Amino acid sequence: MIQFSKVNKWYGQYHALVDIDETIAQGEVVVVCGPSGSGKSTLIRTINRLEAIESGTIAIDGEDIHRPGADLNRLRSRIGFVFQQFNLFPHLTVLQNCTLAPIEVGGARPAQAHEKAMALLDRVGLAHKAHAWPAELSGGQQQRVAIARALAMEPPVMLFDEPTSALDPEMVGEVLLVMQGLVRDGMTLVVVTHEMGFARDVAHRVLFMDQGRILERAEPHDFFEHPQHPRAQQFLADIRTPFARPA
Amino acid sequence: MPGFDLQLLLHGQYHDWLLAGLLVSLKLAALTIACALPLAVVIALLRLSPWRPLQWLGATYVEVIRNVPLIAHLLFWYFGAPELLPDAVKERLYAGSYEFVAAAIALTLYATAFMAENIRSGIRAIPAVQLEAARALGLGFLLAMRRVVLPQALRITVPPLLSQVIILWNDTSIATVIGVGEMMYQAARVESAAFHSVEAFAFVTAAYLAGSLALTAVAAWIHRRWPVRTL
Amino acid sequence: MIDLVQTYWVYFLIGQYPQGPLGGVAATVLLAALALLLAMPVGLLLGLARVSSVAALRRPVTVVAYVIRGIPLLLMVFWIYFYLPTVTGHKTDQFSTMLIALVVFDGVYLGEIVRAGIQGVPKGQYEAARALGLGHGRAMRRVILPQALRSMLPSLVNQFVSTIKATSLGYIIGLTEASFIATQVNSQVFVHPTAVYLLLSLMYFILCFGLSRVALAIERRQARRDLPRPARSPGSPTASAASNA
């Protein structure tokens, strides 16, 4: 489904992604975690080429998305991306946000797009807000609309870049619930998150990153109970007991 | 169009006229900046002061001056204002080179209004919490302004102020309307005296461009040397 | 002052029309409105060029913008007034001269406003549009520009105010706009220059102040409707990029 081969990325002198090799299979739910600055957001943003890479290939169903001649827009329409800052279009209604891509990129007829969008909004629990403006919605509601918007093109894979980090704590749950629903429906998910509960309960695999490298790959239970890499152990210790530091 | 005669610019009467015009333009601009800047600070402080009447005074000044074109200001100060003075004074004014003074007054008042707004915006751009934080540390109001707020405000204010100076440099050209012998006046004079005057206008264009680009370069250098650092 | 107004108000408002060309305040407003209207497509193209990633598009436009903003409007008016006839073979009347000069000037300043407007739209919006599969052109057209144009509205009105003031330069080449008419009235009346020029200033003030209040009202209404945005920097679209002629 998604294949990283010897991917490297530099920001000037800074080596942001170091020799990344990874495969994400169809139907997998992969959580990417790690300390800040580890490169996890960069990693996920290279999948749909919001960030460029300097060497290596990233293949989406066999097609290298970073190849110069690649049909970027078509490939992107097959990848759903949910941003930390939601990035809903404030000048369009909730419904229009969800029908924009199907009509403009997918060539769907407005009535069709309208129907599908309403179904998606219903799925995320916001059908009653279809004609509201994004500014009228809470953060959690906006993010759910963002998920519906990304689903509108029926992509086989969904990427989430810290989807709940910008939300007030009481709204995190409603978004995670929607994401769980997607997992139940068999969607392939790649999620960068700090929500360890989600990783533990829902993910099939956890990737731990630090300083641009994937240091550990394990099933959630193994990762949380028996981390192998010393940096991973440190990270989990820091998360669990932030105040109890060795003297 | 007849050929470009560079000699026209380098020697002779027209050369003298244009050069004299350039000097008048420079003098007018320099005088205006020198007077407008302190006045602008005063107006800005009026608007920022905690007293309503003072705020109103500053705001009225800015709005009244800004919304009237420079030509109207010039016409008023040259033709309109002296009328209010006793005849003897009026005659003495017009006998001397009152047009330069009138232009200086008009330009100064005009530029002050815009510069005051630039300064006010610059100070307002610093979040109030900066002053709060400084006061919370025990600094007095003036010290807090001097060491915390104004240094930051200055970096933000300087680029728009320099833009305003460029606009002022270009605006000195409008003083020609009341007969000030600056560059545009001289160029028009050459135009009506000589057969062709591309050279005169080219000279004037080059002079204005040189001034504006030099100021732009200064602004860029200042921005590089003392960048605005925000959180 | 009252008799001045009573005697000359029609002349001041519309000049010698219909016995002559439209003049006075009407000419001022007409010239400014026409110039701004014609300058808008110019401004849009220039603004888009200024944010383009194609250097061959961006660099020449940037140079032109700096040059035009580096010379007085009056100088441009003189160039056009004295030399356009030799290029086109026709004598250009004062109105057309001012119109051309204003369209060029406004075009450049509108270009700056458009540029600031586009750059003021949060970067995440463009990313979200591209991530959905929209190409660059469509992303600009359906997501970025609608938001940019909306935020530019106050600046546009302010530019209209600047243009109205700039029309006063027509006086110098003999265009019968408001300032010119005022001076004519003054030479007829002769003994009340203070009153004449105060009235002229008052007219401009009412017009320009009124419009700038409208701009402020638009800005306030937009601030209420928009999504929470990062704090406005001094380089925001509503910080006037206009000239002060």
mmCIF file of C-alpha atoms in Angstrom, chain B residues 32 36-37 39-41 43-44 47 58-59 61-70 73 106-122 157 160-165 167-168 171, chain C residues 158 161-162 165 208 212 239-245:
data_model
loop_
_atom_site.group_PDB
_atom_site.id
_atom_site.type_symbol
_atom_site.label_atom_id
_atom_site.label_comp_id
_atom_site.label_asym_id
_atom_site.label_seq_id
_atom_site.Cartn_x
_atom_site.Cartn_y
_atom_site.Cartn_z
ATOM 1 C CA THR B 32 9.785 68.473 6.396
ATOM 2 C CA ALA B 36 7.312 66.137 11.006
ATOM 3 C CA LEU B 37 8.962 63.368 12.985
ATOM 4 C CA LEU B 39 5.398 66.319 15.740
ATOM 5 C CA ALA B 40 4.298 62.830 14.731
ATOM 6 C CA VAL B 41 5.572 61.393 17.995
ATOM 7 C CA ILE B 43 0.366 63.187 17.936
ATOM 8 C CA ALA B 44 0.906 59.455 18.381
ATOM 9 C CA ARG B 47 -3.779 59.201 20.650
ATOM 10 C CA GLY B 58 -4.907 63.489 18.091
ATOM 11 C CA ALA B 59 -7.533 61.523 16.189
ATOM 12 C CA TYR B 61 -5.811 65.988 13.626
ATOM 13 C CA VAL B 62 -5.019 62.773 11.806
ATOM 14 C CA GLU B 63 -8.419 62.345 10.186
ATOM 15 C CA VAL B 64 -8.810 65.960 9.079
ATOM 16 C CA ILE B 65 -5.328 66.207 7.587
ATOM 17 C CA ARG B 66 -5.257 62.754 6.021
ATOM 18 C CA ASN B 67 -8.551 63.028 4.182
ATOM 19 C CA VAL B 68 -7.671 66.205 2.320
ATOM 20 C CA PRO B 69 -5.294 65.964 -0.656
ATOM 21 C CA LEU B 70 -1.917 67.633 -0.481
ATOM 22 C CA HIS B 73 -3.348 71.871 1.748
ATOM 23 C CA ALA B 106 1.642 72.015 4.288
ATOM 24 C CA LEU B 107 4.011 69.085 3.759
ATOM 25 C CA THR B 108 4.973 68.927 7.414
ATOM 26 C CA LEU B 109 1.375 68.849 8.632
ATOM 27 C CA TYR B 110 0.488 66.285 5.959
ATOM 28 C CA ALA B 111 3.422 63.967 6.627
ATOM 29 C CA THR B 112 2.925 64.248 10.378
ATOM 30 C CA ALA B 113 -0.554 62.743 10.126
ATOM 31 C CA PHE B 114 0.691 59.630 8.343
ATOM 32 C CA MET B 115 3.827 59.206 10.399
ATOM 33 C CA ALA B 116 1.841 59.546 13.610
ATOM 34 C CA GLU B 117 -0.284 56.609 12.515
ATOM 35 C CA ASN B 118 2.779 54.530 11.691
ATOM 36 C CA ILE B 119 4.234 55.225 15.117
ATOM 37 C CA ARG B 120 0.962 54.496 16.835
ATOM 38 C CA SER B 121 0.564 51.183 14.996
ATOM 39 C CA GLY B 122 4.088 50.224 15.890
ATOM 40 C CA THR B 157 7.851 51.127 13.066
ATOM 41 C CA PRO B 160 6.687 51.850 7.402
ATOM 42 C CA LEU B 161 8.249 55.160 8.463
ATOM 43 C CA LEU B 162 10.895 54.820 5.802
ATOM 44 C CA SER B 163 8.140 54.076 3.287
ATOM 45 C CA GLN B 164 6.510 57.277 4.413
ATOM 46 C CA VAL B 165 9.762 59.163 3.835
ATOM 47 C CA ILE B 167 6.296 59.019 -0.234
ATOM 48 C CA LEU B 168 7.284 62.389 1.215
ATOM 49 C CA ASP B 171 5.277 64.415 -2.641
ATOM 50 C CA ASN C 158 -8.809 52.904 1.246
ATOM 51 C CA VAL C 161 -9.845 57.218 -1.016
ATOM 52 C CA SER C 162 -6.215 57.604 -2.137
ATOM 53 C CA LYS C 165 -7.097 62.517 -3.480
ATOM 54 C CA CYS C 208 -12.755 60.650 2.022
ATOM 55 C CA SER C 212 -12.704 55.408 5.215
ATOM 56 C CA ALA C 239 -2.161 48.333 6.741
ATOM 57 C CA SER C 240 -2.515 50.672 3.841
ATOM 58 C CA ALA C 241 -0.132 49.939 1.030
ATOM 59 C CA ALA C 242 -1.505 52.996 -0.766
ATOM 60 C CA SER C 243 0.227 56.221 -1.708
ATOM 61 C CA ASN C 244 -0.881 59.392 0.019
ATOM 62 C CA ALA C 245 -1.145 61.724 -2.953
#
